[in-house]
Amino acid sequence: MSKPLETIDPALLLSAYAQGIFPMADGADDPSVHWVEPRLRAILPLDGFHLSRSLRKLLLADRFRVTTDTAFPAMMALCAEAADDRPTTWINPVIRASYERLFRMGHAHSVECWHDGELVGGLYGVSLGRAFFGESMVSRMRDASKIALAHLVARLRAGGFELLDCQFMTPHLASLGAIEMPQAAYLARLYSVLSGAGDAALGAAAGAAGAGVPSPPFPAGDWSALDALGADAALGAERATGSPPGYVIAQLLTKTS
C-alpha cells in the first residue's frame, strides 16, 4: 500500500503557480489533492481597488490590530474552520503542511486581523516574483477580511507587485474591484509579470499564453517595503499594530499609479 501524501514538494507547487495551476482538496478530511485551472480567473487590479467611504472610515478608525506573517499556521487553521456560511473547506492536512512549508521558505504570507488579542480574520497566499496568489480569506468579525485585503493591496503596491490573483470571483471580491478574465488572458498577464515585462502583453493574450512558461529566477517584489513606510509614518516610534496605521493604508490606496 502506498504511503499517503503528506506534503506537496515546494518546487512542484511553485512551478504549478507559474503555470496558472493550484491545488485543492474536496474536503478537510480528504487525504488527496487535485490540481485546478479555472476557465475564468478572478484578479484584483492593484490600481483598481475600490476604497469605499465606509471602508476608508474603517481604516482610519484602526479598529483592528493588523499584522503580517506573525501567525501563519493559525491563519490557515482559521481559514480551514467550518462556519455557518461555509460548512465545508478545501483545506486538508496536506494543503496546510505544504503551505506552512512554503511560508518557512518565504514564499507564503499572511495578513492577520486581531481584536482584543483574538485572531478574528485575515488571509494568506503565495508570492512568486511580482505576483501574489490569494488562497483564502476569512472573517470572524464584521469587516475583518476587508481590512486585511486593503492592507494586502497596499503592501503589494508599495512592494512593486503587479498581479493579485484571486482565483474565483465572488460578490465580495467584485465589490472591492476584482475583475474576471479567461484563463488565456490570465496566463498572458502572469507570464508577462513573471518575465519582468509588466502588463505590456495583456492585449496579446493568445500569443503570450502560447509562449513557454518563464523560467526562474523571476524579478521579485518587496513584501517588506510597506513596513518601512509604516516606520516613517510613526516617526521611528514603536508601532502597536505591527503594520502601518490605517491612514497610511488609505493614502496608498487613494494614490493612482
mmCIF file of C-alpha atoms in Angstrom:
data_model
loop_
_atom_site.group_PDB
_atom_site.id
_atom_site.type_symbol
_atom_site.label_atom_id
_atom_site.label_comp_id
_atom_site.label_asym_id
_atom_site.label_seq_id
_atom_site.Cartn_x
_atom_site.Cartn_y
_atom_site.Cartn_z
ATOM 1 C CA MET A 1 0.000 0.000 0.000
ATOM 2 C CA SER A 2 1.402 3.407 -0.972
ATOM 3 C CA LYS A 3 2.081 5.934 1.765
ATOM 4 C CA PRO A 4 -0.446 8.828 1.853
ATOM 5 C CA LEU A 5 0.811 12.162 0.518
ATOM 6 C CA GLU A 6 1.974 14.294 3.451
ATOM 7 C CA THR A 7 3.120 17.422 1.636
ATOM 8 C CA ILE A 8 3.497 18.742 -1.891
ATOM 9 C CA ASP A 9 7.068 19.296 -2.993
ATOM 10 C CA PRO A 10 7.705 23.071 -2.849
ATOM 11 C CA ALA A 11 9.366 23.163 -6.282
ATOM 12 C CA LEU A 12 6.362 21.403 -7.817
ATOM 13 C CA LEU A 13 3.944 23.716 -6.036
ATOM 14 C CA LEU A 14 5.711 26.897 -7.183
ATOM 15 C CA SER A 15 6.048 25.532 -10.714
ATOM 16 C CA ALA A 16 2.298 24.942 -10.763
ATOM 17 C CA TYR A 17 1.613 28.544 -9.750
ATOM 18 C CA ALA A 18 3.933 29.752 -12.500
ATOM 19 C CA GLN A 19 1.710 27.855 -14.946
ATOM 20 C CA GLY A 20 -1.580 29.153 -13.561
ATOM 21 C CA ILE A 21 -2.468 25.981 -11.622
ATOM 22 C CA PHE A 22 -3.097 25.459 -7.919
ATOM 23 C CA PRO A 23 -4.075 22.541 -5.633
ATOM 24 C CA MET A 24 -7.312 21.960 -3.734
ATOM 25 C CA ALA A 25 -8.887 19.129 -1.767
ATOM 26 C CA ASP A 26 -12.501 18.010 -1.914
ATOM 27 C CA GLY A 27 -12.812 18.335 1.840
ATOM 28 C CA ALA A 28 -10.918 18.788 5.085
ATOM 29 C CA ASP A 29 -10.847 15.029 5.646
ATOM 30 C CA ASP A 30 -9.895 14.123 2.061
ATOM 31 C CA PRO A 31 -6.314 12.771 2.110
ATOM 32 C CA SER A 32 -5.696 13.691 -1.541
ATOM 33 C CA VAL A 33 -5.414 16.889 -3.564
ATOM 34 C CA HIS A 34 -6.190 17.735 -7.177
ATOM 35 C CA TRP A 35 -4.888 20.470 -9.476
ATOM 36 C CA VAL A 36 -7.215 23.253 -10.609
ATOM 37 C CA GLU A 37 -7.025 25.511 -13.671
ATOM 38 C CA PRO A 38 -10.201 27.641 -13.817
ATOM 39 C CA ARG A 39 -11.650 28.581 -17.192
ATOM 40 C CA LEU A 40 -12.363 32.040 -15.785
ATOM 41 C CA ARG A 41 -9.896 33.676 -13.427
ATOM 42 C CA ALA A 42 -10.508 36.491 -10.968
ATOM 43 C CA ILE A 43 -7.824 39.082 -10.337
ATOM 44 C CA LEU A 44 -7.865 42.336 -8.416
ATOM 45 C CA PRO A 45 -6.026 45.073 -10.343
ATOM 46 C CA LEU A 46 -3.766 46.754 -7.798
ATOM 47 C CA ASP A 47 -4.658 50.191 -9.144
ATOM 48 C CA GLY A 48 -8.361 49.320 -9.227
ATOM 49 C CA PHE A 49 -9.081 48.523 -5.584
ATOM 50 C CA HIS A 50 -12.428 50.054 -4.631
ATOM 51 C CA LEU A 51 -11.896 52.066 -1.451
ATOM 52 C CA SER A 52 -15.427 52.992 -0.437
ATOM 53 C CA ARG A 53 -16.155 55.764 2.051
ATOM 54 C CA SER A 54 -17.194 53.213 4.637
ATOM 55 C CA LEU A 55 -14.024 51.158 4.198
ATOM 56 C CA ARG A 56 -11.893 54.298 4.380
ATOM 57 C CA LYS A 57 -13.567 55.184 7.680
ATOM 58 C CA LEU A 58 -12.855 51.696 8.977
ATOM 59 C CA LEU A 59 -9.198 52.020 8.053
ATOM 60 C CA LEU A 60 -8.881 55.403 9.707
ATOM 61 C CA ALA A 61 -10.539 54.074 12.875
ATOM 62 C CA ASP A 62 -7.872 51.341 13.283
ATOM 63 C CA ARG A 63 -10.487 49.037 14.787
ATOM 64 C CA PHE A 64 -8.276 46.004 14.258
ATOM 65 C CA ARG A 65 -4.634 45.384 15.043
ATOM 66 C CA VAL A 66 -3.170 44.233 11.737
ATOM 67 C CA THR A 67 -0.027 42.122 11.487
ATOM 68 C CA THR A 68 1.728 40.176 8.758
ATOM 69 C CA ASP A 69 3.443 36.795 8.944
ATOM 70 C CA THR A 70 3.120 36.566 12.724
ATOM 71 C CA ALA A 71 0.533 33.753 12.879
ATOM 72 C CA PHE A 72 0.600 31.929 9.545
ATOM 73 C CA PRO A 73 -0.363 28.455 10.877
ATOM 74 C CA ALA A 74 -3.145 29.984 12.980
ATOM 75 C CA MET A 75 -4.433 31.890 9.955
ATOM 76 C CA MET A 76 -4.536 28.692 7.893
ATOM 77 C CA ALA A 77 -6.334 26.940 10.738
ATOM 78 C CA LEU A 78 -8.903 29.745 10.960
ATOM 79 C CA CYS A 79 -9.499 29.610 7.209
ATOM 80 C CA ALA A 80 -9.954 25.830 7.461
ATOM 81 C CA GLU A 81 -12.536 26.008 10.246
ATOM 82 C CA ALA A 82 -16.139 25.241 9.388
ATOM 83 C CA ALA A 83 -18.583 28.120 9.833
ATOM 84 C CA ASP A 84 -22.301 28.723 9.369
ATOM 85 C CA ASP A 85 -21.687 30.311 5.973
ATOM 86 C CA ARG A 86 -19.020 27.753 4.997
ATOM 87 C CA PRO A 87 -19.710 24.288 6.448
ATOM 88 C CA THR A 88 -17.004 22.602 4.352
ATOM 89 C CA THR A 89 -13.477 23.570 3.355
ATOM 90 C CA TRP A 90 -10.950 22.554 0.712
ATOM 91 C CA ILE A 91 -8.020 22.960 3.133
ATOM 92 C CA ASN A 92 -6.902 19.489 4.223
ATOM 93 C CA PRO A 93 -3.785 18.460 6.221
ATOM 94 C CA VAL A 94 -1.723 18.109 3.019
ATOM 95 C CA ILE A 95 -2.602 21.655 1.962
ATOM 96 C CA ARG A 96 -1.827 23.028 5.420
ATOM 97 C CA ALA A 97 1.531 21.262 5.660
ATOM 98 C CA SER A 98 2.522 22.285 2.125
ATOM 99 C CA TYR A 99 1.789 25.983 2.587
ATOM 100 C CA GLU A 100 3.329 26.131 6.030
ATOM 101 C CA ARG A 101 6.460 24.759 4.367
ATOM 102 C CA LEU A 102 6.257 27.484 1.707
ATOM 103 C CA PHE A 103 5.867 30.041 4.491
ATOM 104 C CA ARG A 104 9.076 28.884 6.142
ATOM 105 C CA MET A 105 10.779 29.296 2.764
ATOM 106 C CA GLY A 106 9.476 32.863 2.374
ATOM 107 C CA HIS A 107 7.069 32.074 -0.481
ATOM 108 C CA ALA A 108 3.835 32.303 1.513
ATOM 109 C CA HIS A 109 2.495 35.149 3.628
ATOM 110 C CA SER A 110 -0.419 36.024 5.862
ATOM 111 C CA VAL A 111 -2.201 39.203 6.888
ATOM 112 C CA GLU A 112 -3.850 38.886 10.280
ATOM 113 C CA CYS A 113 -6.563 40.990 11.953
ATOM 114 C CA TRP A 114 -6.781 40.936 15.752
ATOM 115 C CA HIS A 115 -9.381 42.290 18.166
ATOM 116 C CA ASP A 116 -8.843 42.240 21.922
ATOM 117 C CA GLY A 117 -5.987 39.778 21.414
ATOM 118 C CA GLU A 118 -8.071 37.331 19.374
ATOM 119 C CA LEU A 119 -7.430 36.445 15.729
ATOM 120 C CA VAL A 120 -10.708 37.435 14.043
ATOM 121 C CA GLY A 121 -9.862 37.401 10.342
ATOM 122 C CA GLY A 122 -7.317 37.804 7.602
ATOM 123 C CA LEU A 123 -5.914 35.990 4.616
ATOM 124 C CA TYR A 124 -2.962 34.025 3.310
ATOM 125 C CA GLY A 125 -1.412 33.369 -0.073
ATOM 126 C CA VAL A 126 1.672 32.639 -2.139
ATOM 127 C CA SER A 127 4.201 35.095 -3.563
ATOM 128 C CA LEU A 128 6.186 34.343 -6.690
ATOM 129 C CA GLY A 129 8.151 37.064 -8.423
ATOM 130 C CA ARG A 130 5.908 40.138 -8.554
ATOM 131 C CA ALA A 131 2.731 38.076 -8.373
ATOM 132 C CA PHE A 132 0.706 37.244 -5.283
ATOM 133 C CA PHE A 133 -1.802 34.404 -5.324
ATOM 134 C CA GLY A 134 -4.538 34.778 -2.728
ATOM 135 C CA GLU A 135 -5.522 31.405 -1.301
ATOM 136 C CA SER A 136 -8.119 32.003 1.379
ATOM 137 C CA MET A 137 -9.703 34.883 3.273
ATOM 138 C CA VAL A 138 -11.828 34.742 6.419
ATOM 139 C CA SER A 139 -13.812 36.954 8.791
ATOM 140 C CA ARG A 140 -14.903 36.023 12.277
ATOM 141 C CA MET A 141 -15.792 39.668 12.940
ATOM 142 C CA ARG A 142 -17.509 42.009 10.529
ATOM 143 C CA ASP A 143 -15.191 43.773 8.054
ATOM 144 C CA ALA A 144 -12.025 41.938 9.154
ATOM 145 C CA SER A 145 -11.432 40.395 5.726
ATOM 146 C CA LYS A 146 -11.986 43.770 4.001
ATOM 147 C CA ILE A 147 -9.381 45.398 6.231
ATOM 148 C CA ALA A 148 -6.948 42.529 5.613
ATOM 149 C CA LEU A 149 -7.406 42.799 1.848
ATOM 150 C CA ALA A 150 -6.917 46.572 1.946
ATOM 151 C CA HIS A 151 -3.653 46.093 3.843
ATOM 152 C CA LEU A 152 -2.601 43.407 1.366
ATOM 153 C CA VAL A 153 -3.247 45.595 -1.693
ATOM 154 C CA ALA A 154 -1.358 48.494 -0.111
ATOM 155 C CA ARG A 155 1.545 46.161 0.717
ATOM 156 C CA LEU A 156 1.679 44.803 -2.825
ATOM 157 C CA ARG A 157 1.547 48.285 -4.345
ATOM 158 C CA ALA A 158 4.318 49.531 -2.046
ATOM 159 C CA GLY A 159 6.443 46.482 -2.875
ATOM 160 C CA GLY A 160 6.241 46.753 -6.660
ATOM 161 C CA PHE A 161 3.978 43.749 -7.186
ATOM 162 C CA GLU A 162 1.979 43.693 -10.422
ATOM 163 C CA LEU A 163 -0.567 40.895 -10.065
ATOM 164 C CA LEU A 164 -3.023 39.863 -7.354
ATOM 165 C CA ASP A 165 -4.690 36.577 -8.296
ATOM 166 C CA CYS A 166 -7.993 35.882 -6.530
ATOM 167 C CA GLN A 167 -8.690 32.545 -8.269
ATOM 168 C CA PHE A 168 -12.519 32.562 -8.278
ATOM 169 C CA MET A 169 -14.853 35.557 -8.444
ATOM 170 C CA THR A 170 -17.243 36.230 -5.563
ATOM 171 C CA PRO A 171 -19.668 39.124 -4.988
ATOM 172 C CA HIS A 172 -17.466 40.224 -2.073
ATOM 173 C CA LEU A 173 -14.362 40.435 -4.297
ATOM 174 C CA ALA A 174 -16.305 42.118 -7.103
ATOM 175 C CA SER A 175 -17.446 44.840 -4.694
ATOM 176 C CA LEU A 176 -13.781 45.569 -3.930
ATOM 177 C CA GLY A 177 -12.753 45.896 -7.585
ATOM 178 C CA ALA A 178 -11.967 42.354 -8.718
ATOM 179 C CA ILE A 179 -12.484 41.509 -12.390
ATOM 180 C CA GLU A 180 -12.791 38.225 -14.264
ATOM 181 C CA MET A 181 -10.913 37.118 -17.371
ATOM 182 C CA PRO A 182 -10.474 33.963 -19.462
ATOM 183 C CA GLN A 183 -7.612 31.722 -18.402
ATOM 184 C CA ALA A 184 -5.669 32.506 -21.596
ATOM 185 C CA ALA A 185 -5.705 36.223 -20.780
ATOM 186 C CA TYR A 186 -4.742 35.467 -17.202
ATOM 187 C CA LEU A 187 -1.775 33.397 -18.361
ATOM 188 C CA ALA A 188 -0.699 36.236 -20.628
ATOM 189 C CA ARG A 189 -0.628 38.609 -17.688
ATOM 190 C CA LEU A 190 1.007 36.069 -15.370
ATOM 191 C CA TYR A 191 3.783 35.182 -17.832
ATOM 192 C CA SER A 192 4.387 38.856 -18.540
ATOM 193 C CA VAL A 193 4.706 39.679 -14.840
ATOM 194 C CA LEU A 194 6.970 36.714 -14.099
ATOM 195 C CA SER A 195 9.239 37.538 -17.019
ATOM 196 C CA GLY A 196 9.540 41.153 -15.912
ATOM 197 C CA ALA A 197 7.703 42.609 -18.897
ATOM 198 C CA GLY A 198 4.885 44.014 -16.756
ATOM 199 C CA ASP A 199 1.385 44.174 -18.234
ATOM 200 C CA ALA A 200 2.521 45.023 -21.749
ATOM 201 C CA ALA A 201 1.482 41.638 -23.106
ATOM 202 C CA LEU A 202 -2.071 41.789 -21.745
ATOM 203 C CA GLY A 203 -3.535 42.798 -25.075
ATOM 204 C CA ALA A 204 -1.778 39.925 -26.846
ATOM 205 C CA ALA A 205 -3.191 37.170 -24.678
ATOM 206 C CA ALA A 206 -3.160 34.398 -27.224
ATOM 207 C CA GLY A 207 0.444 34.922 -28.227
ATOM 208 C CA ALA A 208 1.719 35.303 -24.695
ATOM 209 C CA ALA A 209 -0.229 32.331 -23.391
ATOM 210 C CA GLY A 210 1.108 30.218 -26.208
ATOM 211 C CA ALA A 211 4.688 31.094 -25.333
ATOM 212 C CA GLY A 212 6.709 28.994 -22.904
ATOM 213 C CA VAL A 213 6.432 29.447 -19.162
ATOM 214 C CA PRO A 214 9.076 31.960 -17.957
ATOM 215 C CA SER A 215 11.996 30.400 -16.142
ATOM 216 C CA PRO A 216 13.160 31.431 -12.662
ATOM 217 C CA PRO A 217 14.644 33.430 -11.131
ATOM 218 C CA PHE A 218 11.788 35.911 -11.503
ATOM 219 C CA PRO A 219 12.066 39.648 -10.763
ATOM 220 C CA ALA A 220 10.804 39.844 -7.191
ATOM 221 C CA GLY A 221 8.501 42.191 -5.370
ATOM 222 C CA ASP A 222 9.415 43.526 -1.941
ATOM 223 C CA TRP A 223 6.949 42.178 0.615
ATOM 224 C CA SER A 224 8.509 44.256 3.417
ATOM 225 C CA ALA A 225 8.533 47.641 1.671
ATOM 226 C CA LEU A 226 5.335 48.737 3.420
ATOM 227 C CA ASP A 227 6.897 48.183 6.831
ATOM 228 C CA ALA A 228 9.445 50.925 6.123
ATOM 229 C CA LEU A 229 6.641 53.317 5.207
ATOM 230 C CA GLY A 230 4.886 52.473 8.428
ATOM 231 C CA ALA A 231 8.025 53.148 10.441
ATOM 232 C CA ASP A 232 8.394 56.530 8.729
ATOM 233 C CA ALA A 233 4.770 57.339 9.499
ATOM 234 C CA ALA A 234 5.361 56.533 13.175
ATOM 235 C CA LEU A 235 8.423 58.791 13.214
ATOM 236 C CA GLY A 236 10.580 55.949 14.432
ATOM 237 C CA ALA A 237 8.339 55.085 17.368
ATOM 238 C CA GLU A 238 7.390 51.521 18.127
ATOM 239 C CA ARG A 239 4.090 50.746 16.401
ATOM 240 C CA ALA A 240 1.500 48.806 18.363
ATOM 241 C CA THR A 241 -0.249 47.477 15.288
ATOM 242 C CA GLY A 242 2.682 45.673 13.674
ATOM 243 C CA SER A 243 1.521 47.172 10.363
ATOM 244 C CA PRO A 244 1.260 50.792 9.199
ATOM 245 C CA PRO A 245 -1.661 52.733 10.672
ATOM 246 C CA GLY A 246 -4.876 52.877 8.712
ATOM 247 C CA TYR A 247 -4.337 56.373 7.377
ATOM 248 C CA VAL A 248 -1.134 55.213 5.646
ATOM 249 C CA ILE A 249 -3.041 52.346 4.019
ATOM 250 C CA ALA A 250 -5.830 54.695 2.942
ATOM 251 C CA GLN A 251 -3.331 57.120 1.410
ATOM 252 C CA LEU A 252 -1.628 54.358 -0.546
ATOM 253 C CA LEU A 253 -4.939 53.062 -1.869
ATOM 254 C CA THR A 254 -6.051 56.559 -2.884
ATOM 255 C CA LYS A 255 -2.955 57.216 -4.974
ATOM 256 C CA THR A 256 -3.200 56.433 -8.684
ATOM 257 C CA SER A 257 -0.394 54.623 -10.465
#
